[in-house]
C-alpha atoms as a printed R data frame, in Angstrom:
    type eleno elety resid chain resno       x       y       z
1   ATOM     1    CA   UNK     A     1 203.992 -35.193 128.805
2   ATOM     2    CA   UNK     A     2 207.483 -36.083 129.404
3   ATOM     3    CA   UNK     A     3 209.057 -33.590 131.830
4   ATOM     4    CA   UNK     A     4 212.649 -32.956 133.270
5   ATOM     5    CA   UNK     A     5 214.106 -32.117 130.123
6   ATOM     6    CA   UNK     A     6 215.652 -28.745 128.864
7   ATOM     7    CA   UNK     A     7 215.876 -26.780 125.587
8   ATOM     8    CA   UNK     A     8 219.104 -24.021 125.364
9   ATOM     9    CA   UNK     A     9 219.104 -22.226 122.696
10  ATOM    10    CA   UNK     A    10 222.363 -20.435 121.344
11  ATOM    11    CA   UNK     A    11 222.203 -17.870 119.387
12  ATOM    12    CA   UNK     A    12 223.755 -17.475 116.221
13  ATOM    13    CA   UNK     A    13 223.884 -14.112 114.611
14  ATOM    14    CA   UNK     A    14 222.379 -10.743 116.574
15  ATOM    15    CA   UNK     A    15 219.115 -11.885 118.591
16  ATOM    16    CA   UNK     A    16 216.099  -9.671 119.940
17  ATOM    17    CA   UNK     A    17 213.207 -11.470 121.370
18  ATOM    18    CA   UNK     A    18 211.294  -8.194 122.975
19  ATOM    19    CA   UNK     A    19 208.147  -7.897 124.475
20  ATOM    20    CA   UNK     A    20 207.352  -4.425 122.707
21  ATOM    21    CA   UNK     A    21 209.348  -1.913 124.978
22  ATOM    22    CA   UNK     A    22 211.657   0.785 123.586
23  ATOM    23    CA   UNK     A    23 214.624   3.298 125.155
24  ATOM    24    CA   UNK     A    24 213.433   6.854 123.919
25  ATOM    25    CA   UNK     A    25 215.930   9.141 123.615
26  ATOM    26    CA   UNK     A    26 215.530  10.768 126.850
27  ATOM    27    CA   UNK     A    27 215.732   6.970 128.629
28  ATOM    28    CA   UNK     A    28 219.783   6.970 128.072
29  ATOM    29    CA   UNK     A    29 222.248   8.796 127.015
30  ATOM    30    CA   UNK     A    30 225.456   7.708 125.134
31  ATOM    31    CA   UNK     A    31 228.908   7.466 126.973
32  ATOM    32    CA   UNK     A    32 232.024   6.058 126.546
33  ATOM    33    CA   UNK     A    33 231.246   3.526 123.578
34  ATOM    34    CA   UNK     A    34 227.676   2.760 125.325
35  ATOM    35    CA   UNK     A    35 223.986   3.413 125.735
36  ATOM    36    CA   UNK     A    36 223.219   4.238 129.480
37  ATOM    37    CA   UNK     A    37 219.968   3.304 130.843
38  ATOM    38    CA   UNK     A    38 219.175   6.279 132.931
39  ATOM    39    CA   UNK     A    39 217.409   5.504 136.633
40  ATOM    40    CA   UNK     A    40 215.155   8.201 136.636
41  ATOM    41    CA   UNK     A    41 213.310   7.928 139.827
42  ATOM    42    CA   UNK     A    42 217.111   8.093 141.216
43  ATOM    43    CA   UNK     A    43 217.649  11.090 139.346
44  ATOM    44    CA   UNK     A    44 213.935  12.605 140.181
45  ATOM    45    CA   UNK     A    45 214.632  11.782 144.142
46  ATOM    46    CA   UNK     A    46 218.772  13.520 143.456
47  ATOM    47    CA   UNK     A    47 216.930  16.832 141.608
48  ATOM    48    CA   UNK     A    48 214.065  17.087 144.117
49  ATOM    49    CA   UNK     A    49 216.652  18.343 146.901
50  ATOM    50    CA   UNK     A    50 217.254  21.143 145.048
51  ATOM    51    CA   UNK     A    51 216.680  23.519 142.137
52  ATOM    52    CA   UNK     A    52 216.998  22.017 139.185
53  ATOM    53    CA   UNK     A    53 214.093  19.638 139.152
54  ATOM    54    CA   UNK     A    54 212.130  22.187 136.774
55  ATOM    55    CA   UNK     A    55 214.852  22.384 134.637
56  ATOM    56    CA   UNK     A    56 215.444  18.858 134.312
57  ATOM    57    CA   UNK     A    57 211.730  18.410 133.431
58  ATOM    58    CA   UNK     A    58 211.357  21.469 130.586
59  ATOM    59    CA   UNK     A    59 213.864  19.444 129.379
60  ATOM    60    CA   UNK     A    60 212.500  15.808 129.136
61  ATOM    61    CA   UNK     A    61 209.181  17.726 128.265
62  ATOM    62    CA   UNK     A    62 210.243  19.255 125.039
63  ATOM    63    CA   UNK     A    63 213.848  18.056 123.606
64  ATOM    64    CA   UNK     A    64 214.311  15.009 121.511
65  ATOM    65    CA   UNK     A    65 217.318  14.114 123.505
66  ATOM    66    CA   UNK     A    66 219.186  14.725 126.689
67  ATOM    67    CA   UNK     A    67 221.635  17.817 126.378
68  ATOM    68    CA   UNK     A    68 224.734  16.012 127.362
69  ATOM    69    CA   UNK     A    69 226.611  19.046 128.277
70  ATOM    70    CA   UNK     A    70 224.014  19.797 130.872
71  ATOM    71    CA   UNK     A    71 223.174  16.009 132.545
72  ATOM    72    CA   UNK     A    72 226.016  13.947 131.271
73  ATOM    73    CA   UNK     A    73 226.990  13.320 134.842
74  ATOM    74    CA   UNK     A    74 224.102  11.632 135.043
75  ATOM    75    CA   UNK     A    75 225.383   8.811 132.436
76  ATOM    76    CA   UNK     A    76 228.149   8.579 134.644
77  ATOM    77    CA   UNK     A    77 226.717   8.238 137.952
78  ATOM    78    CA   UNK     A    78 223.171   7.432 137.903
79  ATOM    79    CA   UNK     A    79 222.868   4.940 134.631
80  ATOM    80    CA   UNK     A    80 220.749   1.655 136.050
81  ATOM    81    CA   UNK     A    81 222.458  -0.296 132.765
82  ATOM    82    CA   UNK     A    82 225.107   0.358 130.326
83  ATOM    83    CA   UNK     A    83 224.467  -1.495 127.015
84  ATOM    84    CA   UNK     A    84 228.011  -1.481 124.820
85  ATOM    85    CA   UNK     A    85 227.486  -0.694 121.060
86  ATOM    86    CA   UNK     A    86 228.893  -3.803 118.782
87  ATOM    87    CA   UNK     A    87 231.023  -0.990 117.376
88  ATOM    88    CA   UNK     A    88 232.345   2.403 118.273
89  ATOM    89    CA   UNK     A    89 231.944   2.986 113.889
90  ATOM    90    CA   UNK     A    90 228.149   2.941 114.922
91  ATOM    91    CA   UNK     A    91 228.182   6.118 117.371
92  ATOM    92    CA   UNK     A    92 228.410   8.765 114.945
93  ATOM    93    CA   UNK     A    93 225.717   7.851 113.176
94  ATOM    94    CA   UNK     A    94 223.814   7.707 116.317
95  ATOM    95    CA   UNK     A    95 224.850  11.653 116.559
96  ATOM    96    CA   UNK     A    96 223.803  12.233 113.271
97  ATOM    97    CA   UNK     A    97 220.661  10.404 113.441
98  ATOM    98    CA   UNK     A    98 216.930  11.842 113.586
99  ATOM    99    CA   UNK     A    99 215.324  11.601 117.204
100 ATOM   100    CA   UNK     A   100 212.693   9.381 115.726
101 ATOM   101    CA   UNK     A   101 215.138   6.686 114.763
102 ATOM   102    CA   UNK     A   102 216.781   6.852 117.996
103 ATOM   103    CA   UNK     A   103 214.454   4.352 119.841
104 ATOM   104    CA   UNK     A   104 216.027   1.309 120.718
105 ATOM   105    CA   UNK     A   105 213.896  -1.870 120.829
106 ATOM   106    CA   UNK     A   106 215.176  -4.083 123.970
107 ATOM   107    CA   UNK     A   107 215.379  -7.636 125.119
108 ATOM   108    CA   UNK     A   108 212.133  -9.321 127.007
109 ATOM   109    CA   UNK     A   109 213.368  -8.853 130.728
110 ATOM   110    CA   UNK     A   110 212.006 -10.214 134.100
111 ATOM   111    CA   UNK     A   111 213.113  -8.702 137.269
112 ATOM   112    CA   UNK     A   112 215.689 -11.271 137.384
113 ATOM   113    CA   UNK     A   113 217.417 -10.260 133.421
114 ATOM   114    CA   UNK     A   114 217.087 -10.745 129.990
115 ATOM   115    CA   UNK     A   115 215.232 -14.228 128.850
116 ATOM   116    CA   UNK     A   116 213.407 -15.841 126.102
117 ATOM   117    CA   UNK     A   117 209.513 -16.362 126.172
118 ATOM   118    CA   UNK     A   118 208.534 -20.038 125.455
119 ATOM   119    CA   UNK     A   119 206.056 -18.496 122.911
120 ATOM   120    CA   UNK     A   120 208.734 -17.479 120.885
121 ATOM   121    CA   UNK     A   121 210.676 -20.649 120.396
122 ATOM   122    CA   UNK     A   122 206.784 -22.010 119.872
123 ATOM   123    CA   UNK     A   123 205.907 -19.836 117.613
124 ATOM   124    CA   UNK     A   124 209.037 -20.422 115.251
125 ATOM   125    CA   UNK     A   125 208.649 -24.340 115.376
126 ATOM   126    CA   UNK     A   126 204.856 -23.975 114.426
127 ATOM   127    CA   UNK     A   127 206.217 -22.293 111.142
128 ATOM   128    CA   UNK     A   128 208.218 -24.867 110.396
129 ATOM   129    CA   UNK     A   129 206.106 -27.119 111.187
130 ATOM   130    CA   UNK     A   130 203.253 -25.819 108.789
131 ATOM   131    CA   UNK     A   131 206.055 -24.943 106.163
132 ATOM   132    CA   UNK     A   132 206.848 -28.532 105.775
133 ATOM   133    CA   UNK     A   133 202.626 -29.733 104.834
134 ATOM   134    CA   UNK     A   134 201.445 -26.826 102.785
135 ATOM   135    CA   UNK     A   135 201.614 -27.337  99.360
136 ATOM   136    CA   UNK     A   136 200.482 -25.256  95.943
137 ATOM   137    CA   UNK     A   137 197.515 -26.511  96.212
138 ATOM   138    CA   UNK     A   138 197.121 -24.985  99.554
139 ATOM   139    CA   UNK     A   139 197.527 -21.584  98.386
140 ATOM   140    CA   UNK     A   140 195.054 -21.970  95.687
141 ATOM   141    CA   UNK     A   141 192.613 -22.569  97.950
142 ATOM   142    CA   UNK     A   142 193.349 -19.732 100.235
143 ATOM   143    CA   UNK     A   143 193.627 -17.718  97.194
144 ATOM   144    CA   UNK     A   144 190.114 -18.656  96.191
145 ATOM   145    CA   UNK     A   145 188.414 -17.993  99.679
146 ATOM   146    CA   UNK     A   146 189.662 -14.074  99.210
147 ATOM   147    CA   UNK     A   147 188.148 -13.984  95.865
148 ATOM   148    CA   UNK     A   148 184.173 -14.567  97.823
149 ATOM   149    CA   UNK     A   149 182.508 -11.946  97.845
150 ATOM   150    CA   UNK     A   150 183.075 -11.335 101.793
151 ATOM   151    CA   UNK     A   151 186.561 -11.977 101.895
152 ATOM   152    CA   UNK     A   152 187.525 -14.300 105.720
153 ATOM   153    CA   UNK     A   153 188.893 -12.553 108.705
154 ATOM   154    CA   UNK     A   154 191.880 -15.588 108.784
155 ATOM   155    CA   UNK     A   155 191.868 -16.928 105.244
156 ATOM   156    CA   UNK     A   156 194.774 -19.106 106.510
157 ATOM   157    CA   UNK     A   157 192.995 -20.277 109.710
158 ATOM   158    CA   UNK     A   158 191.683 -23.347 107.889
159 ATOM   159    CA   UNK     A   159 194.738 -24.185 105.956
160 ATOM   160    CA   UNK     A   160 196.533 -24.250 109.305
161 ATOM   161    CA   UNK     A   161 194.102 -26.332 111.193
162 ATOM   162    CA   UNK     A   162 194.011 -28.828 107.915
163 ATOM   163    CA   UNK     A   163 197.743 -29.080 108.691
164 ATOM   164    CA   UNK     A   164 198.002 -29.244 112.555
165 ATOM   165    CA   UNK     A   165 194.485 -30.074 113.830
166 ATOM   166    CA   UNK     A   166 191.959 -28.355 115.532
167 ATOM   167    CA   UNK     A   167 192.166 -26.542 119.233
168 ATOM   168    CA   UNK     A   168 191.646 -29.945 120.758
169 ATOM   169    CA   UNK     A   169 194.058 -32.113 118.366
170 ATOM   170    CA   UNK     A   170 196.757 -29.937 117.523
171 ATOM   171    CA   UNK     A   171 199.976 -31.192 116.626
172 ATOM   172    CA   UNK     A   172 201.834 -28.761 118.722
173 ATOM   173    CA   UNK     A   173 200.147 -29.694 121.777
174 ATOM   174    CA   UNK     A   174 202.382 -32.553 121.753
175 ATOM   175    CA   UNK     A   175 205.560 -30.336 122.812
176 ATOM   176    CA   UNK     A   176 205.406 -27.838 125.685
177 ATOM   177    CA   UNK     A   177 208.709 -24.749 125.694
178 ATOM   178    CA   UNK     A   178 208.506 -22.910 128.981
179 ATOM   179    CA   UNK     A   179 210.268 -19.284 129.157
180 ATOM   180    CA   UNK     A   180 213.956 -19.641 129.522
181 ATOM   181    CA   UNK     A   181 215.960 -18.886 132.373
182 ATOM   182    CA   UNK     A   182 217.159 -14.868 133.054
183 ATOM   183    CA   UNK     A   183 220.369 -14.655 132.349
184 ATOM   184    CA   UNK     A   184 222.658 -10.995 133.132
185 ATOM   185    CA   UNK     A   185 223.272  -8.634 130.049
186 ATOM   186    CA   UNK     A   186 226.372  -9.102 129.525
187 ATOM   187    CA   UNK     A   187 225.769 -10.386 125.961
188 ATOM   188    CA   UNK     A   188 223.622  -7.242 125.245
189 ATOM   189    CA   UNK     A   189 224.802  -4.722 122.684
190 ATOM   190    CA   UNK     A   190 223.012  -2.266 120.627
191 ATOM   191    CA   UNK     A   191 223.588  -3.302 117.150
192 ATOM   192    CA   UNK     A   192 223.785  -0.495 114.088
193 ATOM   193    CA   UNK     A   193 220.825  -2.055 111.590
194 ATOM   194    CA   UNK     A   194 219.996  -0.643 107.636
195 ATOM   195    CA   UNK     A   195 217.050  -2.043 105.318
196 ATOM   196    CA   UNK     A   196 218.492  -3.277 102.277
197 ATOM   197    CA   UNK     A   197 216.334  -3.223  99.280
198 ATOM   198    CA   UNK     A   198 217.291  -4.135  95.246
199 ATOM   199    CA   UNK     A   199 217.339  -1.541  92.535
200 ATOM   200    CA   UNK     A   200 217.029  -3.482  89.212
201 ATOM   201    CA   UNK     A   201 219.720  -3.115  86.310
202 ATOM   202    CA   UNK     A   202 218.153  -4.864  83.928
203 ATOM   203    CA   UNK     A   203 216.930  -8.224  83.227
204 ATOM   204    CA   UNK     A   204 217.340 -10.121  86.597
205 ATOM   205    CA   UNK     A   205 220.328  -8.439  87.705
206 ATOM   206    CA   UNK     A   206 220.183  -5.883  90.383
207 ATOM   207    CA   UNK     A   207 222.220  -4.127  92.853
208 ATOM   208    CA   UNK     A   208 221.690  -2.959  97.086
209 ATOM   209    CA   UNK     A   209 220.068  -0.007  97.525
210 ATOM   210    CA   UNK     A   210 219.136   0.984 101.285
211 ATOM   211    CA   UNK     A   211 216.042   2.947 102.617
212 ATOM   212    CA   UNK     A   212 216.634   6.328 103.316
213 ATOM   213    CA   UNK     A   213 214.255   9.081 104.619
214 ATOM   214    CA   UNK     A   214 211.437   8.858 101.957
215 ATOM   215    CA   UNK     A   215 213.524   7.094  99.132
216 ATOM   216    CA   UNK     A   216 216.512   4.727  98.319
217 ATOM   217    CA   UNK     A   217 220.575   5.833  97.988
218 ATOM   218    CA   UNK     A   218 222.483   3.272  96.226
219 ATOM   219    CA   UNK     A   219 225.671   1.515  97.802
220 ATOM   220    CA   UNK     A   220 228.282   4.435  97.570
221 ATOM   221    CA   UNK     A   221 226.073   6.396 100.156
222 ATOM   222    CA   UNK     A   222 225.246   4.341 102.441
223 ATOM   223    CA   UNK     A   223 225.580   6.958 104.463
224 ATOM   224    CA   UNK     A   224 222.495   8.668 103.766
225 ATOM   225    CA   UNK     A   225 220.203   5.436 104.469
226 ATOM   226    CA   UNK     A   226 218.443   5.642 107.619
227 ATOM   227    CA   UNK     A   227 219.944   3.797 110.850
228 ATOM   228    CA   UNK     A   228 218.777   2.259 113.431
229 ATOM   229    CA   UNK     A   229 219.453   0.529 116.454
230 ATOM   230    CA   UNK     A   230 218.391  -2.557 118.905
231 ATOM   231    CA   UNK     A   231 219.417  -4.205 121.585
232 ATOM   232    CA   UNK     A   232 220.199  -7.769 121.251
233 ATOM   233    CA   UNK     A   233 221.882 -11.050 122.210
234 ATOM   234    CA   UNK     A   234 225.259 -11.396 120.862
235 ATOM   235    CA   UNK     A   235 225.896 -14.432 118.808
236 ATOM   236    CA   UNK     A   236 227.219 -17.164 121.581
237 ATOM   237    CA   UNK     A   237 224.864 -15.851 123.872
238 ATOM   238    CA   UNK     A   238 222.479 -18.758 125.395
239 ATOM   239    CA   UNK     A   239 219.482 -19.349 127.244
240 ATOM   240    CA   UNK     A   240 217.817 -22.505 128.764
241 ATOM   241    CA   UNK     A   241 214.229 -23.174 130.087
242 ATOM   242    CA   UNK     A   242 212.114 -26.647 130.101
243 ATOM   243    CA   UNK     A   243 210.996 -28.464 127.589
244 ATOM   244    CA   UNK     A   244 208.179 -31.145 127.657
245 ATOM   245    CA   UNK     A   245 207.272 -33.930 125.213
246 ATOM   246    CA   UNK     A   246 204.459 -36.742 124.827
247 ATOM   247    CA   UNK     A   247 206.810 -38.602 122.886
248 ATOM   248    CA   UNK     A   248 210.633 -38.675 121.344
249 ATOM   249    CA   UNK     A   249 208.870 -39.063 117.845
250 ATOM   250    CA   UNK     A   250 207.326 -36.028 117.969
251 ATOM   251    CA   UNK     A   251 210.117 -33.795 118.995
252 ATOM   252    CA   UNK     A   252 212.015 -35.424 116.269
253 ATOM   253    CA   UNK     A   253 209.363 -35.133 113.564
254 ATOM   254    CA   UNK     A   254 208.490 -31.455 114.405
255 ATOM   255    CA   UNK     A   255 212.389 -30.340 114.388
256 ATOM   256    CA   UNK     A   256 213.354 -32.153 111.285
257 ATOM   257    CA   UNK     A   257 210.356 -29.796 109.763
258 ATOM   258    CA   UNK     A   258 211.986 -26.912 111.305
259 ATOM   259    CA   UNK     A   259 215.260 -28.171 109.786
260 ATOM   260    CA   UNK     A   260 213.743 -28.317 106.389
261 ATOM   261    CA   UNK     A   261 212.340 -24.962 106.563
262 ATOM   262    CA   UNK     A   262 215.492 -23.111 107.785
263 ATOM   263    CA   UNK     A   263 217.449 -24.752 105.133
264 ATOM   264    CA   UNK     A   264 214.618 -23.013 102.178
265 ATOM   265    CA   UNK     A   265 214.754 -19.909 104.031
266 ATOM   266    CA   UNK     A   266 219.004 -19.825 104.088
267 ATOM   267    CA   UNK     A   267 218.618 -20.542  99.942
268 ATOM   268    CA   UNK     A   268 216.602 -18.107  99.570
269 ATOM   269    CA   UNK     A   269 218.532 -14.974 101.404
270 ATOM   270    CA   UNK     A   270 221.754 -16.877 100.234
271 ATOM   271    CA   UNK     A   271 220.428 -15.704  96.626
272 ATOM   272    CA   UNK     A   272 219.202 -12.381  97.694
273 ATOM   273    CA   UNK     A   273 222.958 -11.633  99.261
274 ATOM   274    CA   UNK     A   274 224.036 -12.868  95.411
275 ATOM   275    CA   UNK     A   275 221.597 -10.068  93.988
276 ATOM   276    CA   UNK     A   276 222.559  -7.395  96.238
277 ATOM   277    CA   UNK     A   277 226.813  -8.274  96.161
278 ATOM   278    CA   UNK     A   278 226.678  -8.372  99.779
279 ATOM   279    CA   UNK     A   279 229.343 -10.840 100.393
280 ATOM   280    CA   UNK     A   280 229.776 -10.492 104.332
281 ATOM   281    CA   UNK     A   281 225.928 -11.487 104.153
282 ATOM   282    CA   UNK     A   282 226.596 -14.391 101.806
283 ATOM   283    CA   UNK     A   283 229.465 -15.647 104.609
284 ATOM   284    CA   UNK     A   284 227.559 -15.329 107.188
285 ATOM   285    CA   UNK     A   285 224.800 -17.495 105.510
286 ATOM   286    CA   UNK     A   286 227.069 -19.660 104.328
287 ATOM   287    CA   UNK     A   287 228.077 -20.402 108.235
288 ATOM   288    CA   UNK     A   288 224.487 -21.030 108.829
289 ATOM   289    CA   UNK     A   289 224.596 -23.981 106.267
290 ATOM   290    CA   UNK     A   290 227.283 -25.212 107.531
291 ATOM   291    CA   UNK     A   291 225.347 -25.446 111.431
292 ATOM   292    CA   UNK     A   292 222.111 -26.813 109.613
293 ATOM   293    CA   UNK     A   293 224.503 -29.846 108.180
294 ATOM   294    CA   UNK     A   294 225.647 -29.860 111.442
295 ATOM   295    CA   UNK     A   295 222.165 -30.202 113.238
296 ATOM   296    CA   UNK     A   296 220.507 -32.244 109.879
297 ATOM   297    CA   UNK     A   297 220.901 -35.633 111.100
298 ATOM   298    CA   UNK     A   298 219.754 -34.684 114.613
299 ATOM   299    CA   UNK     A   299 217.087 -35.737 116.679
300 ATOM   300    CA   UNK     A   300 217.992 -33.123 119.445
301 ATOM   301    CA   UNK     A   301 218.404 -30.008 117.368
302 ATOM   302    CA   UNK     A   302 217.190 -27.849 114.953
303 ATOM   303    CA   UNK     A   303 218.098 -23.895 113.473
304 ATOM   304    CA   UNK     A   304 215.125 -21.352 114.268
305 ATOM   305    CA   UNK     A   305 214.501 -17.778 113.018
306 ATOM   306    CA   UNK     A   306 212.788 -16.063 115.902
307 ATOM   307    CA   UNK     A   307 211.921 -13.213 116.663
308 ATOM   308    CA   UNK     A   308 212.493  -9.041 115.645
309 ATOM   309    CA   UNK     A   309 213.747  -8.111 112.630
310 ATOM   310    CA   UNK     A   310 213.364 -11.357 110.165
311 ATOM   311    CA   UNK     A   311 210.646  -9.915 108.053
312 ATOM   312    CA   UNK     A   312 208.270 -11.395 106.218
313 ATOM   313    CA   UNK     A   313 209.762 -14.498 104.693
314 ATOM   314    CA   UNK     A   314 211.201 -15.120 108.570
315 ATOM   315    CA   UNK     A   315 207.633 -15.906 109.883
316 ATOM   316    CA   UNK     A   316 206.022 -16.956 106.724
317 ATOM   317    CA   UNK     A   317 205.099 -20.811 106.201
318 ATOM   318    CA   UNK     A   318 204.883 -20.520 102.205
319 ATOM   319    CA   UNK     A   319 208.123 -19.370 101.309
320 ATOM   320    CA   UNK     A   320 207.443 -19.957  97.403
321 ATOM   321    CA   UNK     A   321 206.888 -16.195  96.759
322 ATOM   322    CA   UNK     A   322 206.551 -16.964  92.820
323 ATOM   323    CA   UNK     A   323 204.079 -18.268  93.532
324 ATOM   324    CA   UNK     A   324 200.840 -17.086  91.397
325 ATOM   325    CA   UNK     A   325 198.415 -18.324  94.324
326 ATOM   326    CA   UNK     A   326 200.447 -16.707  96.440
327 ATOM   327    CA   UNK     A   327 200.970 -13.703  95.063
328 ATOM   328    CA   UNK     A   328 197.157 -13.139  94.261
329 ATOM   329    CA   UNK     A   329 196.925 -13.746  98.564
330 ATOM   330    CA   UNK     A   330 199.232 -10.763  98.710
331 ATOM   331    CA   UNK     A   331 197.609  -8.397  96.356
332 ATOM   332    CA   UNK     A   332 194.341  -8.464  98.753
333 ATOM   333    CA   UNK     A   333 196.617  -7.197 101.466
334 ATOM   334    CA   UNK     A   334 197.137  -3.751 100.820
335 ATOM   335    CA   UNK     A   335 200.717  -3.328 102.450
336 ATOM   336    CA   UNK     A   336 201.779  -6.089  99.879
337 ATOM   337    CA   UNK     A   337 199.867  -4.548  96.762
338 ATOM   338    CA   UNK     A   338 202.741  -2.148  95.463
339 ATOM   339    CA   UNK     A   339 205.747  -4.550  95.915
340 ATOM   340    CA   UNK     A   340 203.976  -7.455  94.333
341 ATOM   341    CA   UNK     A   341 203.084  -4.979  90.969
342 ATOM   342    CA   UNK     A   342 206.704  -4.107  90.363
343 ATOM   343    CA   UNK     A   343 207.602  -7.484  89.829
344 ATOM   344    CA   UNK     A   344 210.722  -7.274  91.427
345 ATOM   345    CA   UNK     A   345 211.712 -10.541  93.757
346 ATOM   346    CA   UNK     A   346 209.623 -10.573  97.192
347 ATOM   347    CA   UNK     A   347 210.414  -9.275  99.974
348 ATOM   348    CA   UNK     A   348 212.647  -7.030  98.000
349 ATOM   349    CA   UNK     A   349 213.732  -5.618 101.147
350 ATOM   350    CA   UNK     A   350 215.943  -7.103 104.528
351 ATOM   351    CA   UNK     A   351 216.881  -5.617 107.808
352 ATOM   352    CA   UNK     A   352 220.203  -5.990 108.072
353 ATOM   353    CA   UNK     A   353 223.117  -6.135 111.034
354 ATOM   354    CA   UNK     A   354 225.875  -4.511 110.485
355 ATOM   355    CA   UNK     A   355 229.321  -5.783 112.575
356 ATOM   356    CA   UNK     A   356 232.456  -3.591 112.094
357 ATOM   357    CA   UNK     A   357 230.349  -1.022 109.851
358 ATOM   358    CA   UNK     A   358 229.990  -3.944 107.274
359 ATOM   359    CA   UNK     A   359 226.245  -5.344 106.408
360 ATOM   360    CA   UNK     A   360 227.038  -8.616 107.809
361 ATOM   361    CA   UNK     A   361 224.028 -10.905 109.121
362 ATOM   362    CA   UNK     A   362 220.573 -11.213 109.065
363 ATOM   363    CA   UNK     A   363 219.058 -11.478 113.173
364 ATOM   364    CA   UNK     A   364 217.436 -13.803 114.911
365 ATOM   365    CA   UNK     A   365 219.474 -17.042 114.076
366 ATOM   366    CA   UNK     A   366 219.499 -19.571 116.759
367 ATOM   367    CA   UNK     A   367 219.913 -23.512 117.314
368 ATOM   368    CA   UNK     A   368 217.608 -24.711 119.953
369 ATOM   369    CA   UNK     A   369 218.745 -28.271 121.259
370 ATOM   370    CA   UNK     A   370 217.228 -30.387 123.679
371 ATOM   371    CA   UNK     A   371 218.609 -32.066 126.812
C-alpha cells in the first residue's frame, strides 16, 4: 500500500454521517434560532445544591419536552452546544411538531468534533464499484436463488463476491480510507426534512404528495406532512483523513465506477424532481451534473452519496428498478411487497431538505478527492 496520501471530502448538499445517536427532546431545548445541547451533569451538579432537583427530574421523567418557561435559563447558561437551524421558517414547525418527531439524528463525533468514518466513504465506493459489473443477468440469477425452496440468508452475497472477489481477493482491499480528521461544528445545522412521495394523475403523470401522520396531503398543505429534523454538515463543509493505495490504477478504476454510478443515480432523481414539479430539486441536481462533468475526466475525484437519508436507490448497486428480475427480488422482501404491486415508479418516495422553507436537495452529496 501506498501511504502519505489524503482524501477531503467536501460536501455538497446537507450531509449526516451518524453513528446512530439522537437529541431527545429533553437533550436541548430551542433558543434564539438554535437547538441547545443541554450539559446535564452540569445542570444535575447546579440542582443538587438545592431544591429543585426533584422537580427537575418529575419533569425529564414524564414530559415530552422541557417546559421552557420553567428551565429556559438553562438554554442560556448551561447549553454544552448550540446547533443553528438552516432557517428560522423551520422553528415553528418544530413547536408544532409531535414529541416523537422531535429527535434529531447527529453527526459521528470523537472527543475531539464532528468527523467522517472511513467506513462510510468505503462503503459508498463499494456501491459504485459493484454498480458498474452487475448486469441483468445478475439479477436473474439472484432472482432465481429466492425462488428455492429455502430461500439464502444473503442472496446477493455471491453476486457481490462474483464482482469483487472473495475475503482474500477483494477488489477493495486494494484502497484503504481511514476516519477523517475532527473538525469544530461550526458547519452543523439542524436541517427541516419532509418525505416526498407521487400521487398518480393518470397515465405516467403524477404530482408531490408528502407523508403525513398515517397518510399523504398533496402540495397545497404541506403543512400537514410530518417534519423532521437532523443535524448535518452544511454544503462547503470538509473533512480530510488518509488514504492508501496499492496502485494509481486502482484508485482511478474504482472512482471512475463511482463516477458512473452517481451520474445514473442524478438521472434518475433528476426525473423524479420532473414527476413531482419540484424545481428547486431539479436545480439543485442539475448543479450536481454540472460537478460530475467537472470531476468526469478525473483520476483524483469522484461524487459519492453517503450516508443518512439517501434511501434506497442511494445505497443500492442495481439501480434499474424496472427491472422484472429485480422487482421479483423485491417482492420476497416484505417491506418492498406493497410499493412494488402499485406499479407506481420505485422508490416512490425521497427524503427531502428543505433550505429557505423550499424542498430543495436531496442529502448526502459529496466529492471525495485525493491528494
Amino acid at each position: 500500500m501506498e501511504s502519505g496520501m489524503k482524501y477531503r471530502i467536501t460536501c455538497l448538499t446537507p450531509t449526516l454521517v451518524g453513528d446512530g445517536q439522537r437529541l431527545s427532546p429533553i437533550d436541548y431545548m430551542v433558543w434564539k434560532d438554535h437547538v441547545n445541547v443541554l450539559d446535564q451533569r452540569r445542570i444535575f451538579r447546579l440542582l443538587a445544591k438545592g431544591p429543585r432537583l426533584d422537580g427537575y427530574l418529575a419533569q425529564l421523567k414524564k414530559a415530552d419536552r422541557l417546559d421552557f418557561a420553567s428551565w429556559g435559563g438553562f438554554a442560556q447558561n448551561f447549553a454544552g452546544r448550540r446547533i443553528p437551524f438552516e432557517h428560522p421558517s423551520a422553528i415553528p414547525y418544530w413547536e408544532k411538531a409531535r414529541a416523537e418527531n422531535l429527535f434529531i439524528p447527529t453527526f459521528a463525533e470523537s472527543p475531539a468534533g464532528p468527523y467522517v468514518p472511513g467506513t462510510a466513504v468505503k462503503g459508498a465506493l463499494r456501491t459504485g464499484a459493484v454498480s458498474d459489473r452487475w448486469t441483468e443477468g445478475t439479477m436473474r440469477d439472484v432472482a432465481a436463488r429466492l425462488e428455492e425452496d429455502r430461500e439464502p440468508r444473503n442472496p446477493a452475497g455471491k453476486a457481490e463476491d462474483a464482482v469483487l472477489g472473495g475475503a482474500g481477493s477483494n477488489r477493495m482491499r486494494r484502497v484503504s480510507a481511514g476516519d477523517s480528521s475532527a473538525i469544530t461544528h461550526s458547519g452543523m445545522k439542524v436541517y427541516l426534512l419532509r418525505v416526498a412521495t407521487l400521487i398518480p394523475r393518470g397515465a405516467e403523470r403524477y404530482e408531490v404528495g408528502w407523508k403525513g401522520p398515517g397518510r399523504s396531503v398533496d402540495s397545497r398543505r404541506i403543512e400537514e406532512s410530518t417534519p423532521f429534523f437532523a443535524e448535518m454538515a452544511s454544503p462547503g463543509t470538509t473533512f480530510e483523513g488518509s488514504w492508501q493505495e496499492k496502485t494509481a490504477s486502482d484508485r482511478t478504476r474504482l472512482f471512475q465506477a463511482s463516477n458512473r454510478y452517481a451520474g445514473s443515480l442524478i438521472e434518475r432523481h433528476k426525473q423524479y424532481a420532473a414527476w413531482a414539479g419540484l424545481g428547486h430539486l431539479g436545480a439543485t441536481l442539475d448543479d450536481l451534473g454540472k460537478w460530475l462533468a467537472q470531476t468526469g475526466n478525473r483520476q483524483d475525484a469522484c461524487l459519492l452519496s453517503i450516508g443518512w437519508g439517501g434511501g434506497l436507490l442511494g445505497k443500492s448497486g442495481y439501480l434499474n428498478a424496472q427491472d422484472e428480475s429485480y422487482r421479483t427480488i423485491l417482492r420476497h422482501i416484505p417491506l418492498y411487497q406493497k410499493a412494488i404491486q402499485s406499479g407506481l415508479p420505485f422508490p416512490k418516495t425521497r427524503r427531502i431538505v428543505f433550505h429557505g422553507n423550499q424542498p430543495a436537495s436531496l442529502p448526502g452529496w459529496v466529492m471525495i478527492e485525493i491528494f
